[in-house]
Short mmCIF file of C-alpha atoms and ligand atoms in Angstrom, two decimals:
data_model
loop_
_atom_site.label_atom_id
_atom_site.label_comp_id
_atom_site.label_asym_id
_atom_site.label_seq_id
_atom_site.Cartn_x
_atom_site.Cartn_y
_atom_site.Cartn_z
CA MET E 128 -11.37 -78.65 38.02
CA SER E 129 -14.50 -78.58 40.18
CA ALA E 130 -14.36 -78.93 43.94
CA ALA E 131 -16.41 -82.15 43.72
CA VAL E 132 -13.74 -83.85 41.64
CA SER E 133 -10.90 -83.05 44.02
CA THR E 134 -12.98 -84.12 47.04
CA ALA E 135 -13.70 -87.49 45.42
CA ALA E 136 -9.97 -88.02 44.94
CA VAL E 137 -9.27 -87.68 48.68
CA GLN E 138 -10.07 -91.30 49.46
CA GLY E 139 -7.55 -93.63 47.74
CA ALA E 140 -8.96 -96.97 46.71
CA LEU E 141 -8.36 -100.14 48.70
CA ARG E 142 -8.84 -103.29 46.63
CA VAL E 143 -8.93 -106.72 48.25
CA GLN E 144 -8.47 -109.98 46.43
CA ARG E 145 -8.35 -113.60 47.59
CA LEU E 146 -5.35 -115.07 45.77
CA SER E 147 -3.80 -118.51 45.74
CA LEU E 148 -0.66 -118.68 47.84
CA ASP E 149 1.26 -119.34 44.62
CA ALA E 150 -0.05 -116.17 42.96
CA TRP E 151 0.87 -114.23 46.07
CA ARG E 152 4.42 -115.58 46.08
CA ALA E 153 4.77 -115.14 42.30
CA GLY E 154 4.51 -111.38 42.51
CA ALA E 155 1.49 -109.94 44.31
CA ALA E 156 3.46 -109.82 47.57
CA SER E 157 5.76 -107.09 46.27
CA SER E 158 2.98 -104.76 45.09
CA ALA E 159 0.43 -105.34 47.86
CA LEU E 160 -0.07 -103.28 50.99
CA GLY E 161 -0.25 -106.55 52.82
CA GLY E 162 -2.00 -109.85 53.02
CA LEU E 163 -3.41 -112.37 55.43
CA ALA E 164 -2.47 -115.95 54.60
CA TYR E 165 -4.48 -119.09 55.37
CA GLY E 166 -2.84 -122.49 55.21
CA ALA E 167 0.67 -121.11 54.82
CA ASP E 168 3.66 -121.51 57.05
CA THR E 169 3.93 -118.33 59.15
CA ASP E 170 7.64 -117.94 58.39
CA THR E 171 7.42 -118.40 54.62
CA ALA E 172 4.13 -116.65 53.78
CA GLY E 173 5.92 -113.29 53.55
CA THR E 174 2.94 -111.64 55.23
CA GLY E 175 0.68 -112.06 58.24
CA ALA E 176 -0.58 -115.63 58.49
CA LEU E 177 -3.05 -117.60 60.56
CA ASP E 178 -1.16 -120.55 62.00
CA ALA E 179 -3.99 -123.12 61.81
CA PRO E 180 -4.73 -126.14 59.61
CA LEU E 181 -7.02 -125.92 56.58
CA LEU E 182 -10.04 -128.22 56.43
CA GLY E 183 -11.86 -130.09 53.70
CA GLY E 184 -10.89 -129.05 50.23
CA SER E 185 -9.70 -125.57 51.21
CA ARG E 186 -6.52 -124.48 49.43
CA ALA E 187 -3.86 -122.15 50.81
CA CYS E 188 -4.77 -118.56 49.96
CA VAL E 189 -4.00 -114.96 50.82
CA ASP E 190 -6.46 -112.11 51.30
CA ALA E 191 -4.31 -109.49 49.62
CA ALA E 192 -4.95 -105.76 49.94
CA PHE E 193 -3.77 -103.37 47.26
CA GLY E 194 -3.57 -99.61 47.59
CA SER E 195 -2.88 -97.00 44.97
CA GLY E 196 0.35 -95.16 44.28
CA ALA E 197 3.68 -95.45 46.02
CA LEU E 198 3.94 -97.56 49.14
CA GLN E 199 5.86 -96.76 52.25
CA ARG E 200 6.91 -99.68 54.45
CA GLY E 201 8.21 -99.59 57.98
CA ARG E 202 8.30 -100.94 61.47
CA THR E 203 7.04 -99.30 64.67
CA GLY E 204 7.84 -101.30 67.78
CA LEU E 205 6.61 -104.81 66.98
CA VAL E 206 4.33 -103.70 64.12
CA SER E 207 5.39 -104.20 60.49
CA TRP E 208 3.32 -101.94 58.26
CA ALA E 209 2.84 -100.60 54.75
CA HIS E 210 0.71 -97.69 53.59
CA ASP E 211 -0.11 -95.70 50.48
CA GLY E 212 -1.05 -92.48 52.27
CA HIS E 213 -4.71 -93.55 52.51
CA TRP E 214 -4.76 -97.12 53.84
CA LEU E 215 -2.41 -98.89 56.19
CA HIS E 216 -1.95 -102.62 56.60
CA GLY E 217 -0.03 -104.01 59.54
CA HIS E 218 0.79 -107.11 61.49
CA ALA E 219 2.57 -107.83 64.74
CA HIS E 220 3.29 -110.74 67.00
CA ILE E 221 4.85 -111.49 70.33
CA ASP E 222 6.03 -114.97 71.13
CA SER E 223 5.60 -115.68 74.78
CA GLY E 224 4.49 -114.18 78.03
CA ASP E 225 1.42 -112.99 79.84
CA LEU E 226 -1.53 -112.48 77.48
CA GLU E 227 -2.96 -109.39 79.20
CA HIS E 228 0.43 -107.73 79.14
CA ASN E 229 1.16 -108.81 75.54
CA ALA E 230 -2.21 -107.55 74.29
CA GLY E 231 -1.44 -104.18 75.86
CA HIS E 232 2.04 -104.14 74.34
CA LEU E 233 0.92 -105.01 70.79
CA TYR E 234 -2.06 -102.65 70.83
CA ARG E 235 0.06 -99.78 72.11
CA ASP E 236 2.42 -100.38 69.16
CA VAL E 237 -0.59 -100.48 66.80
CA PHE E 238 -1.88 -97.13 68.07
CA ALA E 239 1.62 -95.61 67.91
CA THR E 240 1.85 -96.74 64.26
CA LEU E 241 -1.52 -95.20 63.41
CA GLN E 242 -0.72 -91.89 65.07
CA GLN E 243 2.75 -91.60 63.53
CA GLN E 244 1.59 -92.47 60.02
CA GLY E 245 -1.56 -90.33 60.11
CA MET E 246 -4.03 -93.15 59.47
CA PRO E 247 -5.73 -93.18 62.85
CA HIS E 248 -8.93 -95.13 62.17
CA LEU E 249 -8.95 -98.90 62.60
CA LEU E 250 -11.28 -100.63 60.15
CA ARG E 251 -10.70 -104.29 60.86
CA LEU E 252 -8.58 -106.39 63.22
CA TRP E 253 -7.75 -110.08 63.36
CA ASN E 254 -6.57 -111.36 66.76
CA TYR E 255 -4.90 -114.78 66.97
CA LEU E 256 -4.47 -116.13 70.49
CA PRO E 257 -2.62 -119.32 71.35
CA ARG E 258 -4.65 -121.69 73.57
CA ILE E 259 -7.49 -119.18 73.82
CA ASN E 260 -9.75 -121.32 76.04
CA GLU E 261 -7.12 -122.43 78.56
CA HIS E 262 -7.16 -121.02 82.06
CA SER E 263 -4.27 -119.60 84.03
CA GLN E 264 -4.23 -117.50 87.20
CA GLY E 265 -7.92 -118.39 87.56
CA LEU E 266 -8.97 -116.67 84.32
CA GLU E 267 -9.50 -117.92 80.78
CA ARG E 268 -6.81 -116.63 78.43
CA TYR E 269 -9.37 -114.92 76.14
CA ARG E 270 -10.59 -112.97 79.16
CA GLN E 271 -7.01 -112.00 80.08
CA PHE E 272 -6.56 -110.74 76.52
CA ASN E 273 -9.76 -108.68 76.76
CA ILE E 274 -8.42 -106.83 79.81
CA GLY E 275 -5.20 -105.80 78.05
CA ARG E 276 -6.97 -104.93 74.81
CA GLN E 277 -9.66 -102.74 76.37
CA ARG E 278 -7.12 -100.87 78.51
CA ALA E 279 -4.91 -100.14 75.48
CA PHE E 280 -7.91 -98.75 73.54
CA ILE E 281 -8.91 -96.52 76.45
CA ASP E 282 -5.33 -95.35 77.12
CA SER E 283 -4.86 -94.38 73.46
CA GLY E 284 -8.19 -92.55 73.25
CA ALA E 285 -9.59 -95.02 70.67
CA ALA E 286 -13.26 -96.04 70.78
CA ALA E 287 -13.33 -98.99 73.18
CA PHE E 288 -17.12 -99.31 73.29
CA GLU E 289 -19.56 -97.86 70.73
CA GLY E 290 -17.58 -97.29 67.52
CA ALA E 291 -14.97 -100.00 68.12
CA PRO E 292 -13.52 -101.61 64.98
CA ALA E 293 -14.67 -104.89 63.45
CA ALA E 294 -12.61 -107.84 64.68
CA CYS E 295 -12.32 -111.53 65.29
CA ALA E 296 -10.46 -113.40 68.04
CA ILE E 297 -9.37 -116.86 67.00
CA GLY E 298 -7.58 -119.55 68.99
CA THR E 299 -4.51 -121.28 67.64
CA ALA E 300 -2.84 -124.43 68.95
CA HIS E 301 0.61 -122.86 69.22
CA GLY E 302 2.60 -119.75 68.40
CA GLY E 303 2.34 -116.40 70.12
CA LEU E 304 -0.22 -113.60 70.15
CA ALA E 305 -0.57 -112.19 66.62
CA LEU E 306 -2.50 -109.19 65.32
CA HIS E 307 -3.29 -108.21 61.79
CA PHE E 308 -5.12 -104.99 60.89
CA ILE E 309 -6.27 -102.48 58.30
CA ALA E 310 -6.60 -98.77 59.14
CA GLY E 311 -7.43 -95.66 57.16
CA ARG E 312 -7.81 -91.90 57.22
CA GLN E 313 -11.59 -91.79 57.54
CA PRO E 314 -13.53 -93.35 60.40
CA PRO E 315 -15.65 -96.32 59.26
CA ARG E 316 -19.24 -96.68 60.45
CA ALA E 317 -19.49 -99.21 63.26
CA LEU E 318 -22.53 -101.47 62.99
CA GLU E 319 -24.30 -103.59 65.57
CA ASN E 320 -26.58 -106.61 65.16
CA PRO E 321 -30.12 -106.06 66.51
CA ARG E 322 -30.27 -109.80 67.42
CA GLN E 323 -27.23 -109.48 69.70
CA VAL E 324 -26.14 -107.40 72.66
CA PRO E 325 -23.14 -105.29 71.62
CA ALA E 326 -20.02 -107.22 72.64
CA TRP E 327 -18.64 -104.14 74.42
CA ARG E 328 -21.74 -104.35 76.63
CA TYR E 329 -21.51 -108.07 77.50
CA PRO E 330 -22.29 -108.65 81.20
CA ARG E 331 -19.46 -109.42 83.63
CA ALA E 332 -20.28 -113.13 83.52
CA TYR E 333 -18.21 -113.21 80.31
CA GLY E 334 -15.15 -111.69 81.93
CA PRO E 335 -14.00 -108.67 83.94
CA ARG E 336 -13.57 -106.51 80.82
CA ALA E 337 -15.78 -106.67 77.73
CA PRO E 338 -14.42 -107.52 74.28
CA THR E 339 -13.56 -104.51 72.12
CA PHE E 340 -15.26 -104.87 68.75
CA SER E 341 -18.36 -103.94 66.77
CA ARG E 342 -20.32 -106.48 64.75
CA ALA E 343 -19.19 -104.91 61.47
CA ALA E 344 -17.53 -101.87 59.93
CA LEU E 345 -18.98 -100.17 56.85
CA ALA E 346 -16.67 -97.89 54.91
CA ASP E 347 -16.12 -95.97 51.71
CA MET E 348 -13.25 -97.97 50.22
CA GLY E 349 -12.48 -95.36 47.55
CA GLY E 350 -12.74 -96.03 43.83
CA GLY E 351 -16.55 -95.84 44.05
CA GLU E 352 -16.84 -98.90 46.27
CA VAL E 353 -18.30 -99.54 49.70
CA GLY E 354 -16.90 -102.28 51.93
CA LEU E 355 -18.67 -104.24 54.64
CA TRP E 356 -16.25 -105.93 57.04
CA ILE E 357 -18.10 -108.42 59.24
CA SER E 358 -16.57 -109.44 62.56
CA GLY E 359 -16.36 -113.00 63.76
CA THR E 360 -19.99 -114.12 63.98
CA ALA E 361 -21.23 -117.11 65.92
CA SER E 362 -24.30 -118.75 67.46
CA ILE E 363 -25.00 -116.03 70.02
CA VAL E 364 -28.44 -114.48 70.56
CA GLY E 365 -28.65 -111.60 73.02
CA HIS E 366 -25.45 -112.36 74.89
CA GLN E 367 -26.01 -116.10 75.21
CA SER E 368 -24.51 -118.97 73.24
CA VAL E 369 -27.34 -121.06 71.79
CA HIS E 370 -27.67 -124.60 70.36
CA LEU E 371 -25.01 -126.07 72.64
CA GLY E 372 -23.49 -129.22 71.14
CA ASP E 373 -25.40 -128.89 67.83
CA VAL E 374 -23.00 -127.70 65.15
CA ARG E 375 -25.63 -127.63 62.39
CA ALA E 376 -28.02 -125.47 64.41
CA GLN E 377 -25.11 -123.24 65.46
CA THR E 378 -24.22 -122.77 61.79
CA ARG E 379 -27.82 -121.83 60.89
CA GLU E 380 -27.95 -119.33 63.80
CA THR E 381 -24.64 -117.88 62.63
CA VAL E 382 -26.12 -117.36 59.15
CA ALA E 383 -29.15 -115.62 60.70
CA ASN E 384 -26.75 -113.29 62.52
CA LEU E 385 -24.76 -112.63 59.35
CA ARG E 386 -28.00 -111.79 57.50
CA ALA E 387 -29.00 -109.36 60.26
CA VAL E 388 -25.63 -107.58 60.00
CA VAL E 389 -25.89 -107.36 56.21
CA ALA E 390 -29.43 -105.93 56.56
CA ALA E 391 -28.19 -103.33 59.07
CA ALA E 392 -25.47 -102.34 56.60
CA GLN E 393 -27.82 -102.32 53.61
CA SER E 394 -29.96 -99.59 55.20
CA GLN E 395 -26.92 -97.27 55.11
CA THR E 396 -25.67 -97.66 51.56
CA SER E 397 -26.71 -97.67 47.93
CA ALA E 398 -24.27 -100.58 47.31
CA ALA E 399 -25.97 -103.95 46.80
CA LEU E 400 -24.57 -106.01 49.68
CA ALA E 401 -25.33 -109.71 49.51
CA LEU E 402 -24.30 -112.42 51.93
CA GLU E 403 -23.92 -114.72 48.93
CA GLN E 404 -20.98 -112.50 47.83
CA LEU E 405 -19.15 -112.66 51.17
CA GLN E 406 -15.44 -113.50 51.01
CA CYS E 407 -15.42 -115.46 54.22
CA CYS E 408 -13.32 -117.51 56.55
CA VAL E 409 -15.07 -120.30 58.44
CA TYR E 410 -13.52 -121.40 61.74
CA VAL E 411 -14.51 -124.89 62.87
CA ARG E 412 -13.49 -126.08 66.33
CA HIS E 413 -13.59 -129.82 65.60
CA ALA E 414 -12.22 -130.95 62.22
CA ALA E 415 -14.86 -133.70 62.12
CA ASP E 416 -17.61 -131.02 61.93
CA ALA E 417 -16.28 -129.39 58.76
CA ALA E 418 -18.50 -131.32 56.35
CA ALA E 419 -21.69 -130.53 58.33
CA VAL E 420 -20.79 -126.83 58.53
CA CYS E 421 -19.99 -126.72 54.81
CA ASP E 422 -23.28 -128.45 54.07
CA GLU E 423 -25.33 -125.92 56.11
CA LEU E 424 -23.55 -122.91 54.60
CA SER E 425 -24.04 -124.26 51.07
CA ALA E 426 -27.73 -124.83 51.80
CA ALA E 427 -28.07 -121.25 53.09
CA TRP E 428 -26.07 -119.48 50.36
CA GLY E 429 -26.33 -121.83 47.40
CA ALA E 430 -23.46 -124.21 46.65
CA GLY E 431 -22.63 -122.25 43.51
CA SER E 432 -22.60 -118.83 45.18
CA PRO E 433 -19.36 -116.82 45.25
CA ALA E 434 -19.44 -117.05 49.07
CA ALA E 435 -19.60 -120.86 49.05
CA GLN E 436 -17.03 -121.14 46.26
CA ALA E 437 -14.48 -118.82 47.88
CA ALA E 438 -14.95 -119.87 51.52
CA VAL E 439 -11.84 -121.01 53.33
CA PHE E 440 -12.33 -123.49 56.17
CA VAL E 441 -9.86 -123.55 59.04
CA GLN E 442 -9.60 -125.64 62.19
CA ALA E 443 -9.36 -123.20 65.08
CA ASP E 444 -10.69 -122.50 68.53
CA ILE E 445 -13.34 -119.86 69.15
CA CYS E 446 -13.48 -117.44 72.04
CA ARG E 447 -16.20 -119.27 73.98
CA ALA E 448 -15.53 -122.95 74.67
CA GLU E 449 -19.11 -123.95 73.72
CA LEU E 450 -19.04 -122.31 70.30
CA LEU E 451 -18.30 -124.82 67.54
CA VAL E 452 -18.24 -122.54 64.50
CA GLU E 453 -17.61 -118.90 63.62
CA VAL E 454 -17.76 -117.06 60.28
CA GLU E 455 -16.23 -113.71 59.32
CA GLY E 456 -15.68 -111.97 56.03
CA HIS E 457 -15.96 -108.93 53.82
CA VAL E 458 -17.88 -107.85 50.77
CA LEU E 459 -17.15 -104.85 48.54
CA ALA E 460 -19.61 -103.47 46.01
CA PRO E 461 -19.99 -100.31 43.92
CA GLY E 462 -21.99 -97.60 45.65
CA ARG E 463 -21.93 -94.89 48.26
CA LEU E 464 -22.72 -94.46 51.91
CA ARG E 465 -26.01 -92.78 52.77
CA GLY E 466 -26.17 -89.94 55.29
C1 3EB R 278 -18.84 -113.18 69.99
O1 3EB R 278 -19.75 -112.78 69.26
C2 3EB R 278 -17.98 -114.29 69.46
O2 3EB R 278 -12.98 -110.62 70.89
O3 3EB R 278 -12.48 -109.62 69.02
C3 3EB R 278 -16.29 -112.56 67.73
C4 3EB R 278 -15.65 -111.49 67.10
C5 3EB R 278 -15.90 -112.93 69.00
C6 3EB R 278 -14.61 -110.80 67.75
C7 3EB R 278 -13.15 -110.43 69.69
C8 3EB R 278 -14.86 -112.24 69.63
C9 3EB R 278 -14.22 -111.19 69.01
O4 3EB R 278 -18.64 -112.74 71.12
C10 3EB R 278 -16.54 -114.08 69.69
#
């Protein structure tokens, strides 16, 4: 066997599939590394779930991740995880208490999991924060979270600035702080959006500690595929929120940002990455805006595109009170990363 063949086998394949909640419950749950459920009761989903109402015609679904080979499942502190020796899927939550402290606690357990299981590189994180825009002790809760998160990254030696993982931070009406994540053995490539200031470089006006995420992560997913994991993306240009009060214009600006991220990724891979193929989640602050957001996204992507067809719409808060919509998602395509 040639050396090239054995090197190619090093990266196990991660496959992701958006399934109906019924298909997940009927059997996928037992063979998957993990899943992230939308529109399912947190206690009965049997996996990590976003505790927020679906909008429009969206049906309950699960973004399921499948590895290859035998799975190992376990618990480290508050983190429940599963891995196949190449990719690790985990989720954790903490019910009540100070958000800065809880963020530190959960992230320390995440990093302990990654170190112990030998899959040290975070690819993508989902952060769900109850009452994200409320203030206490003179500071917005999202900003409290950012302090605890950044400190935990720095303390663990993880990239807290350039090279941070892709992420989103979504506000829920109730429940505790919940994290959901995917990690692997190889470091992904962190991408920035040339239209936006890196979030880890936001000025102090947005809080005492900057958010810890990159605009996207680009990775070899194994099995001959490349994956682009796009962070929560909103109507921000430079570091400023734009089109205040205009949900349609905010949606169009969000699409422009998504296109810029896809273009940045496209320059680094032979895989054909298209926004129209994005498996996305659309967060809408006010339920009454869902139809307008759906309309703008369909106009931008084509109503018949896979992105428009598969999109799941959720009512949730977004990390800045003036932002009305946010879109995140992933797209996998055959190809390789370019040096
Ligand atoms: C922004 O661009 C919008 O704190 O993890 C998007 C993605 C946002 C991730 C996070 C926040 C986060 O700043 C908010």
